[in-house]
mmCIF file of C-alpha atoms in Angstrom:
data_model
loop_
_atom_site.group_PDB
_atom_site.id
_atom_site.type_symbol
_atom_site.label_atom_id
_atom_site.label_comp_id
_atom_site.label_asym_id
_atom_site.label_seq_id
_atom_site.Cartn_x
_atom_site.Cartn_y
_atom_site.Cartn_z
ATOM 1 C CA UNK A 283 -98.241 29.246 106.698
ATOM 2 C CA UNK A 284 -95.661 28.713 103.811
ATOM 3 C CA UNK A 285 -94.729 32.109 103.251
ATOM 4 C CA UNK A 286 -92.313 32.847 99.923
ATOM 5 C CA UNK A 287 -90.927 36.269 98.882
ATOM 6 C CA UNK A 288 -91.409 37.326 95.283
ATOM 7 C CA UNK A 289 -88.993 39.748 93.407
ATOM 8 C CA UNK A 290 -90.599 42.048 90.180
ATOM 9 C CA UNK A 291 -88.943 39.164 87.880
ATOM 10 C CA UNK A 292 -90.383 36.605 89.635
ATOM 11 C CA UNK A 293 -87.168 35.141 91.922
ATOM 12 C CA UNK A 294 -88.537 33.607 95.142
ATOM 13 C CA UNK A 295 -87.206 32.962 98.688
ATOM 14 C CA UNK A 296 -89.161 30.613 101.008
ATOM 15 C CA UNK A 297 -88.995 32.091 104.649
ATOM 16 C CA UNK A 298 -88.271 29.396 107.257
ATOM 17 C CA UNK A 299 -90.195 29.074 110.619
ATOM 18 C CA UNK A 300 -89.223 31.957 113.109
ATOM 19 C CA UNK A 301 -87.820 35.487 112.922
ATOM 20 C CA UNK A 302 -86.032 36.730 109.539
ATOM 21 C CA UNK A 303 -83.906 39.859 109.303
ATOM 22 C CA UNK A 304 -84.260 41.151 105.910
ATOM 23 C CA UNK A 305 -81.782 44.382 106.672
ATOM 24 C CA UNK A 306 -79.094 45.000 104.116
ATOM 25 C CA UNK A 307 -80.160 42.247 102.045
ATOM 26 C CA UNK A 308 -80.432 42.895 98.191
ATOM 27 C CA UNK A 309 -83.228 40.437 97.702
ATOM 28 C CA UNK A 310 -85.430 41.742 99.983
ATOM 29 C CA UNK A 311 -84.779 45.011 98.674
ATOM 30 C CA UNK A 312 -86.202 43.977 95.444
ATOM 31 C CA UNK A 313 -89.548 42.407 96.912
ATOM 32 C CA UNK A 314 -92.742 42.758 95.153
ATOM 33 C CA UNK A 315 -95.011 40.882 97.153
ATOM 34 C CA UNK A 316 -95.843 38.326 99.765
ATOM 35 C CA UNK A 317 -97.352 34.669 98.700
ATOM 36 C CA UNK A 318 -98.543 32.987 101.753
ATOM 37 C CA UNK A 319 -100.263 30.305 101.726
ATOM 38 C CA UNK A 320 -101.514 27.200 104.184
ATOM 39 C CA UNK A 321 -99.016 23.953 104.190
ATOM 40 C CA UNK A 322 -100.361 20.890 106.060
ATOM 41 C CA UNK A 323 -96.995 19.084 106.048
ATOM 42 C CA UNK A 324 -95.453 22.334 107.205
ATOM 43 C CA UNK A 325 -97.776 23.311 109.926
ATOM 44 C CA UNK A 326 -97.180 19.431 111.280
ATOM 45 C CA UNK A 327 -93.356 20.090 111.079
ATOM 46 C CA UNK A 328 -93.819 23.217 113.294
ATOM 47 C CA UNK A 329 -96.382 21.522 115.721
ATOM 48 C CA UNK A 330 -94.019 18.801 116.287
ATOM 49 C CA UNK A 331 -91.180 21.605 117.032
ATOM 50 C CA UNK A 332 -93.814 23.574 118.777
ATOM 51 C CA UNK A 333 -94.045 20.536 121.405
ATOM 52 C CA UNK A 334 -90.580 20.120 122.333
ATOM 53 C CA UNK A 335 -90.744 23.299 123.879
ATOM 54 C CA UNK A 336 -93.856 24.579 124.861
ATOM 55 C CA UNK A 337 -96.288 22.780 127.734
ATOM 56 C CA UNK A 338 -99.511 24.948 126.335
ATOM 57 C CA UNK A 339 -102.003 23.852 124.552
ATOM 58 C CA UNK A 340 -101.880 24.559 120.837
ATOM 59 C CA UNK A 341 -104.792 24.487 118.267
ATOM 60 C CA UNK A 342 -104.068 24.834 114.964
ATOM 61 C CA UNK A 343 -106.634 24.474 111.682
ATOM 62 C CA UNK A 344 -106.185 24.071 108.136
ATOM 63 C CA UNK A 345 -109.126 24.917 105.877
ATOM 64 C CA UNK A 346 -110.682 23.173 103.192
ATOM 65 C CA UNK A 347 -109.266 23.604 99.663
ATOM 66 C CA UNK A 348 -113.009 23.100 98.595
ATOM 67 C CA UNK A 349 -115.595 25.657 99.042
ATOM 68 C CA UNK A 350 -119.004 24.602 99.806
ATOM 69 C CA UNK A 351 -122.151 26.666 99.884
ATOM 70 C CA UNK A 352 -123.913 26.755 103.262
ATOM 71 C CA UNK A 353 -127.087 25.092 102.432
ATOM 72 C CA UNK A 354 -125.194 22.040 102.512
ATOM 73 C CA UNK A 355 -124.306 19.570 105.399
ATOM 74 C CA UNK A 356 -121.645 18.835 106.965
ATOM 75 C CA UNK A 357 -119.945 15.411 108.209
ATOM 76 C CA UNK A 358 -118.363 16.084 111.800
ATOM 77 C CA UNK A 359 -115.853 13.674 113.580
ATOM 78 C CA UNK A 360 -113.484 13.535 116.322
ATOM 79 C CA UNK A 361 -110.677 11.108 116.771
ATOM 80 C CA UNK A 362 -107.017 10.447 117.756
ATOM 81 C CA UNK A 363 -103.925 9.435 115.305
ATOM 82 C CA UNK A 364 -105.098 5.382 115.820
ATOM 83 C CA UNK A 365 -108.594 5.884 114.018
ATOM 84 C CA UNK A 366 -106.860 7.827 110.697
ATOM 85 C CA UNK A 367 -106.936 4.344 108.598
ATOM 86 C CA UNK A 368 -110.621 3.479 109.843
ATOM 87 C CA UNK A 369 -111.974 6.980 109.033
ATOM 88 C CA UNK A 370 -110.897 7.031 105.422
ATOM 89 C CA UNK A 371 -113.781 4.313 105.008
ATOM 90 C CA UNK A 372 -116.133 7.019 106.235
ATOM 91 C CA UNK A 373 -114.421 9.768 103.943
ATOM 92 C CA UNK A 374 -115.317 7.569 100.738
ATOM 93 C CA UNK A 375 -118.686 6.896 101.869
ATOM 94 C CA UNK A 376 -119.666 10.775 102.205
ATOM 95 C CA UNK A 377 -118.494 13.099 99.045
ATOM 96 C CA UNK A 378 -120.102 16.193 100.937
ATOM 97 C CA UNK A 379 -117.769 18.813 103.014
ATOM 98 C CA UNK A 380 -115.861 17.198 106.079
ATOM 99 C CA UNK A 381 -114.880 18.702 109.602
ATOM 100 C CA UNK A 382 -112.475 16.998 111.503
ATOM 101 C CA UNK A 383 -110.551 17.487 114.855
ATOM 102 C CA UNK A 384 -107.531 15.326 115.613
ATOM 103 C CA UNK A 385 -106.506 15.301 119.331
ATOM 104 C CA UNK A 386 -103.020 14.212 120.227
ATOM 105 C CA UNK A 387 -103.126 12.004 123.276
ATOM 106 C CA UNK A 388 -99.388 12.431 123.557
ATOM 107 C CA UNK A 389 -96.162 13.916 122.384
ATOM 108 C CA UNK A 390 -95.241 11.579 119.481
ATOM 109 C CA UNK A 391 -98.703 11.898 117.936
ATOM 110 C CA UNK A 392 -97.620 14.453 115.847
ATOM 111 C CA UNK A 393 -95.031 12.199 114.250
ATOM 112 C CA UNK A 394 -97.657 9.384 113.204
ATOM 113 C CA UNK A 395 -99.550 12.083 111.604
ATOM 114 C CA UNK A 396 -96.563 13.611 109.902
ATOM 115 C CA UNK A 397 -96.035 10.170 108.427
ATOM 116 C CA UNK A 398 -99.524 9.565 107.194
ATOM 117 C CA UNK A 399 -99.689 13.258 105.434
ATOM 118 C CA UNK A 400 -96.346 12.764 103.706
ATOM 119 C CA UNK A 401 -98.102 10.341 101.119
ATOM 120 C CA UNK A 402 -100.218 12.447 98.819
ATOM 121 C CA UNK A 403 -102.927 10.492 98.654
ATOM 122 C CA UNK A 404 -103.890 11.246 101.842
ATOM 123 C CA UNK A 405 -103.244 14.804 101.274
ATOM 124 C CA UNK A 406 -105.762 14.703 98.271
ATOM 125 C CA UNK A 407 -108.108 12.458 100.677
ATOM 126 C CA UNK A 408 -108.481 15.610 103.222
ATOM 127 C CA UNK A 409 -108.484 18.656 100.396
ATOM 128 C CA UNK A 410 -112.166 18.970 101.300
ATOM 129 C CA UNK A 411 -111.901 18.421 105.485
ATOM 130 C CA UNK A 412 -111.631 21.095 107.281
ATOM 131 C CA UNK A 413 -109.037 19.721 109.791
ATOM 132 C CA UNK A 414 -108.259 20.866 113.275
ATOM 133 C CA UNK A 415 -105.494 19.528 115.312
ATOM 134 C CA UNK A 416 -104.959 19.864 119.020
ATOM 135 C CA UNK A 417 -102.064 19.467 121.181
ATOM 136 C CA UNK A 418 -102.650 19.462 124.852
ATOM 137 C CA UNK A 419 -100.882 20.547 127.811
ATOM 138 C CA UNK A 420 -98.879 17.514 128.596
ATOM 139 C CA UNK A 421 -97.705 18.771 131.792
ATOM 140 C CA UNK A 422 -100.378 17.469 133.839
ATOM 141 C CA UNK A 423 -102.474 14.526 133.794
ATOM 142 C CA UNK A 424 -105.694 16.215 132.682
ATOM 143 C CA UNK A 425 -105.358 15.911 129.179
ATOM 144 C CA UNK A 426 -105.873 12.144 129.997
ATOM 145 C CA UNK A 427 -109.503 12.928 130.193
ATOM 146 C CA UNK A 428 -110.527 12.588 126.425
ATOM 147 C CA UNK A 429 -112.390 16.140 125.555
ATOM 148 C CA UNK A 430 -114.673 14.486 123.495
ATOM 149 C CA UNK A 431 -117.649 17.280 123.757
ATOM 150 C CA UNK A 432 -115.204 19.571 123.517
ATOM 151 C CA UNK A 433 -113.750 18.151 120.368
ATOM 152 C CA UNK A 434 -117.497 18.079 118.806
ATOM 153 C CA UNK A 435 -117.761 21.009 119.479
ATOM 154 C CA UNK A 436 -114.648 22.394 117.536
ATOM 155 C CA UNK A 437 -115.594 20.783 114.644
ATOM 156 C CA UNK A 438 -119.234 22.222 115.017
ATOM 157 C CA UNK A 439 -118.095 25.547 114.767
ATOM 158 C CA UNK A 440 -115.319 24.897 112.060
ATOM 159 C CA UNK A 441 -117.752 23.029 109.835
ATOM 160 C CA UNK A 442 -118.317 25.085 106.896
ATOM 161 C CA UNK A 443 -122.160 24.782 106.077
ATOM 162 C CA UNK A 444 -125.219 25.236 107.983
ATOM 163 C CA UNK A 445 -126.007 21.827 108.499
ATOM 164 C CA UNK A 446 -124.030 19.321 110.185
ATOM 165 C CA UNK A 447 -123.946 15.369 111.344
ATOM 166 C CA UNK A 448 -122.054 14.715 114.292
ATOM 167 C CA UNK A 449 -120.729 10.976 113.794
ATOM 168 C CA UNK A 450 -118.175 8.601 115.855
ATOM 169 C CA UNK A 451 -115.150 8.037 113.828
ATOM 170 C CA UNK A 452 -115.932 4.243 114.015
ATOM 171 C CA UNK A 453 -118.545 4.645 111.680
ATOM 172 C CA UNK A 454 -119.464 4.648 108.040
ATOM 173 C CA UNK A 455 -122.433 6.011 106.495
ATOM 174 C CA UNK A 456 -124.340 4.416 103.421
ATOM 175 C CA UNK A 457 -122.653 5.673 100.440
ATOM 176 C CA UNK A 458 -126.369 7.267 99.606
ATOM 177 C CA UNK A 459 -126.901 8.847 103.008
ATOM 178 C CA UNK A 460 -124.955 11.947 101.746
ATOM 179 C CA UNK A 461 -126.932 13.129 98.693
ATOM 180 C CA UNK A 462 -130.610 12.337 100.461
ATOM 181 C CA UNK A 463 -129.454 14.926 103.320
ATOM 182 C CA UNK A 464 -128.556 17.590 100.600
ATOM 183 C CA UNK A 465 -131.483 16.670 98.247
ATOM 184 C CA UNK A 466 -134.587 15.679 100.718
ATOM 185 C CA UNK A 467 -133.332 16.666 104.320
ATOM 186 C CA UNK A 468 -132.009 20.167 104.206
ATOM 187 C CA UNK A 469 -135.281 21.516 102.452
ATOM 188 C CA UNK A 470 -137.123 19.594 105.356
ATOM 189 C CA UNK A 471 -135.219 20.986 108.137
ATOM 190 C CA UNK A 472 -135.727 24.683 106.413
ATOM 191 C CA UNK A 473 -139.079 24.346 106.331
ATOM 192 C CA UNK A 474 -140.013 22.875 109.846
ATOM 193 C CA UNK A 475 -142.104 25.045 111.931
ATOM 194 C CA UNK A 476 -140.724 22.904 115.073
ATOM 195 C CA UNK A 477 -136.964 22.025 115.656
ATOM 196 C CA UNK A 478 -136.292 18.932 114.524
ATOM 197 C CA UNK A 479 -133.497 15.992 114.033
ATOM 198 C CA UNK A 480 -133.186 13.810 111.711
ATOM 199 C CA UNK A 481 -132.004 10.438 113.319
ATOM 200 C CA UNK A 482 -129.651 7.821 111.438
ATOM 201 C CA UNK A 483 -129.924 4.504 112.824
ATOM 202 C CA UNK A 484 -126.718 2.604 113.898
ATOM 203 C CA UNK A 485 -125.667 -0.799 113.706
ATOM 204 C CA UNK A 486 -122.862 -2.912 114.438
ATOM 205 C CA UNK A 487 -121.180 -5.609 112.957
ATOM 206 C CA UNK A 488 -119.229 -8.883 114.396
ATOM 207 C CA UNK A 489 -115.787 -8.203 114.498
ATOM 208 C CA UNK A 490 -115.043 -11.202 112.740
ATOM 209 C CA UNK A 491 -117.179 -10.523 109.764
ATOM 210 C CA UNK A 492 -115.338 -10.400 106.374
ATOM 211 C CA UNK A 493 -117.862 -10.248 104.055
ATOM 212 C CA UNK A 494 -119.689 -7.839 102.068
ATOM 213 C CA UNK A 495 -120.376 -4.700 104.052
ATOM 214 C CA UNK A 496 -124.408 -3.437 103.662
ATOM 215 C CA UNK A 497 -125.509 -0.313 101.954
ATOM 216 C CA UNK A 498 -129.318 -0.909 101.409
ATOM 217 C CA UNK A 499 -131.695 -1.985 104.178
ATOM 218 C CA UNK A 500 -132.506 -5.629 102.413
ATOM 219 C CA UNK A 501 -128.854 -6.535 102.787
ATOM 220 C CA UNK A 502 -128.692 -5.314 106.220
ATOM 221 C CA UNK A 503 -131.813 -7.313 107.174
ATOM 222 C CA UNK A 504 -130.142 -10.630 105.642
ATOM 223 C CA UNK A 505 -127.066 -9.652 107.990
ATOM 224 C CA UNK A 506 -129.562 -9.316 111.077
ATOM 225 C CA UNK A 507 -131.008 -12.804 110.045
ATOM 226 C CA UNK A 508 -127.724 -14.639 110.181
ATOM 227 C CA UNK A 509 -126.070 -12.700 113.687
ATOM 228 C CA UNK A 510 -123.895 -10.737 111.774
ATOM 229 C CA UNK A 511 -125.576 -7.643 112.759
ATOM 230 C CA UNK A 512 -127.266 -6.234 115.974
ATOM 231 C CA UNK A 513 -127.799 -3.170 117.715
ATOM 232 C CA UNK A 514 -124.972 -2.391 120.413
ATOM 233 C CA UNK A 515 -127.384 -1.295 123.051
ATOM 234 C CA UNK A 516 -131.173 -2.106 122.042
ATOM 235 C CA UNK A 517 -132.315 -0.723 125.801
ATOM 236 C CA UNK A 518 -132.033 2.932 126.454
ATOM 237 C CA UNK A 519 -129.058 3.647 124.123
ATOM 238 C CA UNK A 520 -130.368 3.110 120.974
ATOM 239 C CA UNK A 521 -134.002 1.660 121.825
ATOM 240 C CA UNK A 522 -135.565 4.360 121.323
ATOM 241 C CA UNK A 523 -134.567 4.228 117.956
ATOM 242 C CA UNK A 524 -136.924 2.119 117.136
ATOM 243 C CA UNK A 525 -134.694 -0.430 115.092
ATOM 244 C CA UNK A 526 -137.671 -3.157 114.524
ATOM 245 C CA UNK A 527 -139.323 -0.394 112.704
ATOM 246 C CA UNK A 528 -136.625 0.473 110.518
ATOM 247 C CA UNK A 529 -135.459 -2.844 109.531
ATOM 248 C CA UNK A 530 -139.586 -3.818 108.802
ATOM 249 C CA UNK A 531 -140.643 -3.847 105.109
ATOM 250 C CA UNK A 532 -141.893 -0.081 104.869
ATOM 251 C CA UNK A 533 -145.761 -0.544 103.947
ATOM 252 C CA UNK A 534 -147.522 1.846 106.004
ATOM 253 C CA UNK A 535 -146.712 5.158 104.885
ATOM 254 C CA UNK A 536 -144.792 6.504 101.946
ATOM 255 C CA UNK A 537 -142.584 9.087 104.080
ATOM 256 C CA UNK A 538 -138.850 8.474 104.185
ATOM 257 C CA UNK A 539 -138.933 8.476 107.983
ATOM 258 C CA UNK A 540 -140.921 7.811 111.509
ATOM 259 C CA UNK A 541 -141.527 10.064 114.621
ATOM 260 C CA UNK A 542 -140.112 8.946 117.636
ATOM 261 C CA UNK A 543 -140.334 10.051 121.491
ATOM 262 C CA UNK A 544 -137.237 10.762 123.482
ATOM 263 C CA UNK A 545 -136.268 8.678 126.461
ATOM 264 C CA UNK A 546 -133.557 9.451 128.875
ATOM 265 C CA UNK A 547 -130.150 8.151 128.197
ATOM 266 C CA UNK A 548 -130.986 7.483 124.428
ATOM 267 C CA UNK A 549 -127.912 8.441 122.612
ATOM 268 C CA UNK A 550 -128.643 8.854 118.495
ATOM 269 C CA UNK A 551 -127.108 10.156 115.629
ATOM 270 C CA UNK A 552 -128.857 12.866 113.988
ATOM 271 C CA UNK A 553 -128.678 15.214 110.976
ATOM 272 C CA UNK A 554 -129.540 19.018 112.564
ATOM 273 C CA UNK A 555 -129.333 22.521 111.939
ATOM 274 C CA UNK A 556 -126.059 24.130 112.677
ATOM 275 C CA UNK A 557 -127.947 26.588 115.249
ATOM 276 C CA UNK A 558 -128.721 23.463 117.639
ATOM 277 C CA UNK A 559 -127.011 23.308 120.995
ATOM 278 C CA UNK A 560 -123.300 22.852 121.116
ATOM 279 C CA UNK A 561 -122.424 19.324 123.596
ATOM 280 C CA UNK A 562 -121.427 20.092 126.993
ATOM 281 C CA UNK A 563 -118.147 20.092 127.236
ATOM 282 C CA UNK A 564 -117.997 18.946 131.223
ATOM 283 C CA UNK A 565 -118.262 15.374 129.712
ATOM 284 C CA UNK A 566 -114.829 13.986 129.071
ATOM 285 C CA UNK A 567 -113.738 10.427 128.211
ATOM 286 C CA UNK A 568 -117.062 8.215 127.674
ATOM 287 C CA UNK A 569 -120.380 8.285 129.534
ATOM 288 C CA UNK A 570 -122.911 10.542 129.438
ATOM 289 C CA UNK A 571 -121.740 12.736 126.616
ATOM 290 C CA UNK A 572 -123.993 11.691 123.492
ATOM 291 C CA UNK A 573 -126.866 11.395 126.243
ATOM 292 C CA UNK A 574 -126.637 14.890 127.512
ATOM 293 C CA UNK A 575 -127.131 16.443 124.093
ATOM 294 C CA UNK A 576 -130.598 14.416 123.253
ATOM 295 C CA UNK A 577 -131.673 15.142 126.698
ATOM 296 C CA UNK A 578 -130.913 18.999 125.499
ATOM 297 C CA UNK A 579 -132.347 18.647 122.491
ATOM 298 C CA UNK A 580 -135.785 17.706 123.872
ATOM 299 C CA UNK A 581 -135.715 19.920 127.053
ATOM 300 C CA UNK A 582 -136.103 22.659 124.049
ATOM 301 C CA UNK A 583 -138.851 20.698 122.047
ATOM 302 C CA UNK A 584 -137.021 18.898 119.269
ATOM 303 C CA UNK A 585 -138.926 16.429 117.000
ATOM 304 C CA UNK A 586 -137.019 13.360 116.230
ATOM 305 C CA UNK A 587 -137.258 11.524 113.006
ATOM 306 C CA UNK A 588 -135.625 8.065 111.888
ATOM 307 C CA UNK A 589 -134.788 7.601 108.431
ATOM 308 C CA UNK A 590 -135.781 4.360 107.078
ATOM 309 C CA UNK A 591 -133.581 3.459 104.565
ATOM 310 C CA UNK A 592 -130.720 5.055 105.308
ATOM 311 C CA UNK A 593 -128.139 4.058 108.430
ATOM 312 C CA UNK A 594 -124.234 3.970 109.383
ATOM 313 C CA UNK A 595 -123.037 0.774 110.695
ATOM 314 C CA UNK A 596 -119.455 -0.237 112.346
ATOM 315 C CA UNK A 597 -117.749 -3.684 113.036
ATOM 316 C CA UNK A 598 -117.793 -3.939 116.605
ATOM 317 C CA UNK A 599 -114.839 -3.825 119.114
ATOM 318 C CA UNK A 600 -113.874 -4.619 122.368
ATOM 319 C CA UNK A 601 -114.492 -2.148 125.688
ATOM 320 C CA UNK A 602 -113.300 1.221 124.294
ATOM 321 C CA UNK A 603 -110.010 2.299 126.623
ATOM 322 C CA UNK A 604 -109.386 5.835 125.360
ATOM 323 C CA UNK A 605 -105.536 6.240 124.264
ATOM 324 C CA UNK A 606 -103.049 6.638 126.913
ATOM 325 C CA UNK A 607 -105.444 5.586 129.869
ATOM 326 C CA UNK A 608 -107.586 8.474 129.935
ATOM 327 C CA UNK A 609 -111.024 6.383 130.088
ATOM 328 C CA UNK A 610 -109.348 4.447 132.925
ATOM 329 C CA UNK A 611 -108.338 7.312 134.724
ATOM 330 C CA UNK A 612 -111.313 9.270 133.898
ATOM 331 C CA UNK A 613 -114.144 6.221 135.321
ATOM 332 C CA UNK A 614 -111.826 6.275 138.561
ATOM 333 C CA UNK A 615 -111.970 9.865 139.299
ATOM 334 C CA UNK A 616 -114.273 11.116 142.154
ATOM 335 C CA UNK A 617 -115.056 14.559 140.488
ATOM 336 C CA UNK A 618 -115.878 13.274 136.883
ATOM 337 C CA UNK A 619 -118.799 15.085 135.932
ATOM 338 C CA UNK A 620 -121.888 12.769 135.780
ATOM 339 C CA UNK A 621 -125.249 12.546 133.611
ATOM 340 C CA UNK A 622 -127.408 10.942 136.642
ATOM 341 C CA UNK A 623 -125.663 13.144 139.654
ATOM 342 C CA UNK A 624 -124.781 16.226 138.060
ATOM 343 C CA UNK A 625 -126.614 16.902 134.454
ATOM 344 C CA UNK A 626 -130.176 16.003 135.211
ATOM 345 C CA UNK A 627 -130.671 17.617 138.560
ATOM 346 C CA UNK A 628 -129.307 20.446 136.454
ATOM 347 C CA UNK A 629 -131.720 20.337 133.683
ATOM 348 C CA UNK A 630 -134.546 19.798 136.053
ATOM 349 C CA UNK A 631 -133.554 23.202 138.157
ATOM 350 C CA UNK A 632 -133.752 24.842 134.674
ATOM 351 C CA UNK A 633 -136.444 22.961 132.825
ATOM 352 C CA UNK A 634 -138.639 21.369 135.410
ATOM 353 C CA UNK A 635 -138.881 18.004 136.912
ATOM 354 C CA UNK A 636 -140.426 16.768 133.810
ATOM 355 C CA UNK A 637 -137.572 17.647 131.554
ATOM 356 C CA UNK A 638 -137.421 14.143 130.471
ATOM 357 C CA UNK A 639 -140.642 13.793 129.298
ATOM 358 C CA UNK A 640 -141.290 13.651 125.325
ATOM 359 C CA UNK A 641 -141.540 17.036 124.932
ATOM 360 C CA UNK A 642 -141.938 17.514 121.232
ATOM 361 C CA UNK A 643 -143.192 14.438 120.310
ATOM 362 C CA UNK A 644 -146.685 14.251 118.330
ATOM 363 C CA UNK A 645 -147.625 11.206 120.580
ATOM 364 C CA UNK A 646 -146.090 11.439 123.900
ATOM 365 C CA UNK A 647 -148.785 8.691 125.386
ATOM 366 C CA UNK A 648 -146.980 6.445 123.783
ATOM 367 C CA UNK A 649 -144.268 5.385 126.475
ATOM 368 C CA UNK A 650 -140.805 3.407 125.782
ATOM 369 C CA UNK A 651 -142.817 0.736 128.121
ATOM 370 C CA UNK A 652 -145.182 -0.017 125.324
ATOM 371 C CA UNK A 653 -141.840 -0.127 122.360
ATOM 372 C CA UNK A 654 -141.933 -3.835 121.914
ATOM 373 C CA UNK A 655 -146.085 -3.318 121.047
ATOM 374 C CA UNK A 656 -146.850 -0.804 119.651
ATOM 375 C CA UNK A 657 -143.177 1.530 118.890
ATOM 376 C CA UNK A 658 -142.556 4.729 119.811
ATOM 377 C CA UNK A 659 -144.808 7.604 118.783
ATOM 378 C CA UNK A 660 -145.003 6.559 115.147
ATOM 379 C CA UNK A 661 -146.723 9.098 112.828
#
């Protein structure tokens, strides 16, 4: 925070961080009011100073400069400072509210953040962003296990709207997705008699690709035909999304979406109500974190509808290793919380042995084994 003492004749004195004793000072006797404002640059400098002398976790939330109505949809994401420039593409493509959580993976990351926000254009870029900065406790190695689901939950809780779209920072949405979500999907979510998630298909582009990024389905089809665009995990990870249906010429129905049935290990990105269950924070690093959330929605009877004319994309990259070796350390850990060994048995004990059955799907008899022939639960 930036605190300024203001006298009756509008003289101003900025108060530095720490304790200030005004006793006996003539200026303080003339103070008429305090002006208190959030200053991101000052906050970052204070976090840097805090890092040097304190081993406790620090969470700083910087509110958006803009006001948004509740019936809007917020893009929610989390990342470390090495994704700052990449996420600028997502900000450019999503003109609505955004909630971002930045995790400082080592004590020096705060200085990267300070340098980034020294540029006025970046301060302006984040004017509509609810920004949370987390400095973990660096005194043990536990901070190396990237707390991905905890960060997602913080982003959701600080989102200023009733609807959210949780997306990883490597992805970029098509430029029309926000307006479609605002004008079409929010009314549908409000009117739905069943809990609903609108799935946004995700695709990858070759890392070597230097051409125009796709914004329409015809452009995307062309890149698929050339082998430039593809699905990173066409089996359980993203297979249930029914990408072959999404990429086909849509002649059979006028609806802008189609229904699919849930399958275990599916990890879609979706637009949902903020009242949906949060992510399980026992998952850290990579592995099971998104699968768990879709699993929990299915257990509660959610229906999944895939958008036909909108998508998110990213340029592929080598196998992820979280900053400072968190993924490597986490996967080697014997006590890492596991999707198959721990989470599924726990869910079965709560919801029954058939918890992986597509509970909300309107056509549950069409199963994943028939996907290539018939698609999944299309309605």
